[in-house]
XYZ file of C-alpha atoms in Angstrom:
332
model
C 20.808 75.010 102.000
C 22.519 76.021 105.267
C 25.796 76.742 105.799
C 28.712 73.674 105.538
C 29.379 72.647 109.122
C 32.751 72.443 110.042
C 34.758 69.720 111.732
C 37.440 70.063 114.353
C 40.063 68.395 111.543
C 38.917 71.261 109.491
C 39.996 74.219 111.785
C 43.243 72.249 111.894
C 42.994 70.096 114.970
C 43.078 66.202 114.393
C 42.293 64.516 118.224
C 42.163 61.109 116.325
C 45.588 61.452 115.000
C 46.776 62.800 118.721
C 44.945 59.596 120.315
C 46.748 56.949 117.817
C 50.544 59.319 118.504
C 49.741 58.435 122.582
C 49.505 54.621 121.472
C 52.920 55.148 119.302
C 54.934 56.489 122.076
C 54.049 53.918 124.708
C 57.199 51.714 123.655
C 59.071 55.161 125.339
C 57.403 55.585 127.982
C 57.947 51.908 129.221
C 61.326 52.508 128.969
C 60.857 55.116 131.816
C 59.642 52.894 134.079
C 61.801 50.166 134.391
C 62.332 49.809 138.315
C 60.042 52.703 139.435
C 56.333 52.312 138.680
C 53.322 54.736 138.298
C 50.104 53.652 141.129
C 47.244 52.637 139.332
C 48.134 54.817 136.112
C 45.684 53.128 133.602
C 42.280 55.540 132.878
C 43.524 58.368 134.984
C 43.746 62.102 134.197
C 46.630 62.804 136.255
C 49.566 60.704 137.547
C 50.277 58.859 141.269
C 53.051 57.972 142.676
C 53.315 55.922 145.900
C 55.856 57.884 148.470
C 55.288 55.516 151.343
C 58.995 54.254 151.039
C 59.856 57.308 151.887
C 59.811 58.102 156.129
C 59.633 61.844 155.716
C 59.200 62.675 151.897
C 59.489 66.270 151.028
C 58.128 67.176 147.278
C 60.385 69.062 145.188
C 59.614 70.532 141.903
C 61.115 72.206 138.531
C 60.256 73.920 135.380
C 62.269 75.321 132.705
C 62.621 74.583 128.742
C 65.279 74.483 126.048
C 65.148 78.375 125.397
C 66.277 80.119 121.946
C 68.753 76.994 121.613
C 65.609 75.162 120.366
C 65.376 77.473 116.961
C 69.086 75.796 115.801
C 68.126 72.408 117.169
C 65.333 72.685 115.003
C 67.582 74.217 111.922
C 69.735 71.355 112.317
C 67.047 68.631 112.645
C 67.944 67.594 116.321
C 64.942 66.556 117.857
C 66.520 64.227 120.007
C 68.633 66.631 121.436
C 66.053 69.386 122.425
C 64.058 66.210 124.075
C 67.420 65.668 126.389
C 67.927 69.388 126.793
C 64.407 69.563 128.369
C 64.560 66.939 130.751
C 68.111 68.233 131.980
C 67.262 71.781 132.833
C 64.241 70.589 135.138
C 66.508 67.323 136.493
C 69.357 68.793 137.514
C 67.486 71.747 139.249
C 66.029 68.729 141.249
C 69.295 67.376 141.965
C 70.659 70.414 143.488
C 67.977 69.856 146.460
C 69.242 66.435 147.490
C 66.360 64.944 145.918
C 65.663 62.023 143.486
C 63.898 62.801 140.043
C 60.484 61.029 140.089
C 58.168 62.365 137.525
C 58.241 64.345 134.368
C 55.929 65.578 132.693
C 55.991 67.736 129.198
C 54.350 70.506 127.012
C 54.999 70.332 123.198
C 53.039 73.124 121.221
C 52.932 72.749 117.451
C 50.878 73.914 114.371
C 49.633 70.960 113.533
C 50.343 67.298 114.634
C 53.428 65.569 113.329
C 54.140 62.520 115.103
C 57.520 61.718 113.484
C 58.990 65.282 115.126
C 56.995 64.168 118.716
C 58.338 60.931 118.792
C 61.655 61.803 118.274
C 61.564 64.430 120.806
C 60.074 61.910 123.277
C 62.422 59.603 122.531
C 64.945 62.018 123.519
C 63.183 62.782 126.378
C 62.970 59.145 127.157
C 66.724 58.380 126.863
C 67.620 60.936 129.424
C 64.919 59.990 131.757
C 65.786 56.385 131.563
C 69.260 56.728 132.531
C 68.202 58.630 135.640
C 64.947 56.594 136.617
C 62.704 59.081 136.417
C 59.268 58.052 134.965
C 57.794 60.146 131.910
C 54.052 60.491 133.562
C 52.188 62.460 131.295
C 52.244 65.721 129.119
C 50.151 68.201 127.192
C 50.595 68.038 123.112
C 48.908 71.477 121.842
C 47.713 71.478 118.273
C 47.185 75.301 117.717
C 47.165 76.711 114.335
C 47.201 80.191 113.661
C 48.916 80.399 117.192
C 52.481 78.646 116.701
C 54.375 78.977 113.524
C 54.143 75.965 111.406
C 58.352 75.638 111.343
C 58.009 76.126 115.354
C 57.678 73.918 118.219
C 57.118 75.122 121.899
C 58.710 73.224 124.924
C 57.918 73.228 128.630
C 59.245 70.700 131.021
C 58.257 69.861 134.533
C 59.881 67.560 136.880
C 58.597 66.417 140.590
C 61.007 64.782 142.787
C 61.307 63.652 146.512
C 63.910 64.001 149.165
C 63.733 62.293 152.592
C 63.616 65.691 154.861
C 66.874 64.873 157.147
C 69.095 64.394 153.290
C 67.540 67.613 152.298
C 70.820 70.192 150.769
C 70.959 73.140 152.986
C 73.274 75.939 151.839
C 72.386 78.036 155.287
C 75.295 75.381 156.522
C 77.701 77.370 154.398
C 80.800 79.076 156.043
C 84.214 80.913 154.763
C 86.655 78.238 153.797
C 84.197 75.986 152.186
C 85.412 74.109 148.973
C 83.850 74.631 145.682
C 84.501 71.614 143.145
C 83.638 71.844 139.902
C 82.297 69.554 137.183
C 82.597 69.759 133.579
C 79.640 71.135 131.381
C 79.540 68.931 127.806
C 78.768 72.022 125.547
C 76.823 75.662 125.906
C 74.024 73.488 127.136
C 70.866 75.334 126.709
C 71.637 78.740 128.389
C 73.326 82.299 126.492
C 71.600 81.072 122.973
C 70.491 84.312 122.348
C 73.804 85.970 122.234
C 74.974 83.134 120.502
C 72.421 83.720 117.920
C 73.364 87.375 117.847
C 77.249 86.743 117.158
C 76.599 83.937 114.777
C 74.000 86.684 112.751
C 76.532 89.340 112.617
C 79.376 86.987 112.162
C 78.505 83.957 110.183
C 81.346 82.627 109.240
C 83.095 82.749 112.919
C 82.890 78.682 113.483
C 82.180 75.902 111.280
C 79.347 73.800 110.989
C 80.809 71.126 112.850
C 81.971 73.197 115.896
C 78.597 74.802 115.880
C 76.786 71.062 115.876
C 79.426 70.572 118.824
C 77.775 73.432 120.985
C 74.546 72.231 120.028
C 75.430 68.918 122.146
C 72.607 68.343 124.717
C 72.713 69.645 128.395
C 74.940 67.142 131.113
C 72.619 65.347 133.460
C 74.720 65.235 136.930
C 72.831 62.527 138.277
C 75.780 60.407 138.307
C 78.006 62.834 139.926
C 75.251 62.919 142.829
C 74.796 59.331 143.014
C 78.630 58.875 143.215
C 79.092 61.660 145.947
C 76.323 60.166 147.944
C 77.863 56.840 147.443
C 81.138 58.082 149.165
C 79.579 59.077 151.779
C 79.667 63.069 151.329
C 76.833 65.435 151.841
C 77.412 68.522 150.290
C 76.709 71.942 151.579
C 75.321 73.181 148.242
C 74.869 72.130 145.088
C 74.556 74.337 141.896
C 73.537 73.930 138.381
C 75.246 76.612 136.389
C 72.586 77.505 133.941
C 71.449 81.340 132.728
C 73.415 83.942 134.555
C 76.665 81.394 134.558
C 79.043 80.924 137.625
C 78.324 84.346 139.362
C 74.658 84.300 139.475
C 73.645 80.734 140.225
C 76.439 80.636 142.950
C 75.703 84.162 144.818
C 71.986 82.876 144.992
C 73.447 80.439 147.986
C 75.549 82.991 149.629
C 74.605 85.296 152.470
C 77.336 87.778 153.417
C 80.504 85.806 151.778
C 81.120 85.224 148.152
C 84.246 83.501 145.773
C 87.317 84.037 144.039
C 87.237 81.131 141.612
C 89.888 79.984 138.975
C 88.533 78.001 136.211
C 90.247 75.436 133.637
C 90.357 76.588 130.382
C 87.168 75.784 128.192
C 88.196 73.060 125.797
C 85.317 73.358 123.735
C 86.229 72.942 120.202
C 85.133 76.601 118.406
C 84.434 78.302 121.720
C 87.540 80.568 121.634
C 86.284 82.141 118.303
C 82.802 82.602 119.444
C 83.775 84.505 122.419
C 86.062 86.441 120.217
C 83.005 88.432 119.465
C 81.437 88.724 123.265
C 82.372 91.418 126.373
C 85.363 89.489 128.157
C 83.525 90.029 131.436
C 80.057 89.307 130.419
C 80.904 86.007 128.678
C 80.969 84.632 132.701
C 77.765 85.741 133.375
C 76.042 84.268 130.195
C 77.665 80.975 129.619
C 79.087 78.181 131.735
C 82.251 78.525 130.964
C 82.746 74.538 130.961
C 81.789 74.247 134.153
C 77.945 73.050 134.479
C 78.003 71.738 138.081
C 79.402 73.165 141.392
C 79.057 71.002 144.629
C 80.154 72.452 147.649
C 81.767 70.988 150.716
C 83.495 71.449 154.043
C 87.736 71.123 153.455
C 87.778 68.072 155.104
C 85.777 66.666 152.329
C 87.383 67.838 149.628
C 89.575 65.028 148.357
C 87.045 62.728 149.411
C 84.423 64.080 146.876
C 87.344 64.752 144.129
C 87.276 61.079 143.737
C 83.467 60.416 143.862
C 82.148 62.279 140.952
C 83.843 62.333 137.361
C 85.541 65.222 136.051
C 85.840 67.102 139.646
C 88.201 69.896 139.840
C 88.536 72.531 142.638
C 87.642 76.016 142.018
C 88.154 77.999 144.679
C 86.739 78.528 148.317
C 84.265 80.518 150.013
C 85.575 83.943 151.421
C 84.181 87.107 153.313
C 83.957 89.474 150.574
C 80.710 89.350 148.692
C 80.324 88.246 144.931
C 81.583 85.569 143.025
C 84.494 86.790 140.850
C 86.241 84.368 138.186
C 89.191 84.040 135.972
C 90.593 81.370 133.729
C 93.732 79.659 134.812
C 96.211 81.144 132.197
C 94.596 84.051 131.194
């Protein structure tokens, strides 16, 4: 008798279940194509989008993940939030260019197919994608038994956008005196969680369960801010999505030969003061968004106009001729 012959399913990968899952998530994918549509999508192995409505199209791209926040999201069974975070991290980056997010693709790595978990992840993605009119164009679900631990899910997201060439945001036009306008974050978003997890490990009772769940709220999408600013007829000189590195690093990458002295509002996130009590007072500005998730920079004559255009805008400071970004909290 010869040796028993194995199937792919016995090796831990079920391609038939994976194919069935594609059909199960179609209703979520359809939510992202209410306005924009793919071109000739049926049967293709890659997605196509018609750019002929643009006069001078420039493609913009973004790629990101959820980082170590994912560990706590999995522990708290907040899979929809993980999907939203995945979208927001890349879509917000696309928005900084002045471009429109058009297509999104995801990568999900998992030990064994779990339809319920994957469907919830995709539902969260589609909630955010539908809200900013971006198509879920495709993705990859990889079953990797023995490589991905059974209690872990790997996530990566990729966004493709497009802008009219004359409408691209151009940070090279920045100059001393320009005004920085900040927009509130909804939470810690998806950066700084390695430090959060270290603080919680060493001080497990420093925040309540309710406060921790509040920290885990999804990264805010800023498409509404950008839309309102555009509708008001304002074209900022620069946008910054405040992610890893906080306000200093994310703004300094835009500056050449100058900087900014910023004063930000106190971060009114329940429990955050108790967490930050265990964090170096200077390092907090380089790790967390500190309550500001988005910054627009405009000429002084457009400052008042932009404040009335987007929800939650507040003047943080102006560009100065001293290099570097220095941040302090009002009242401290």
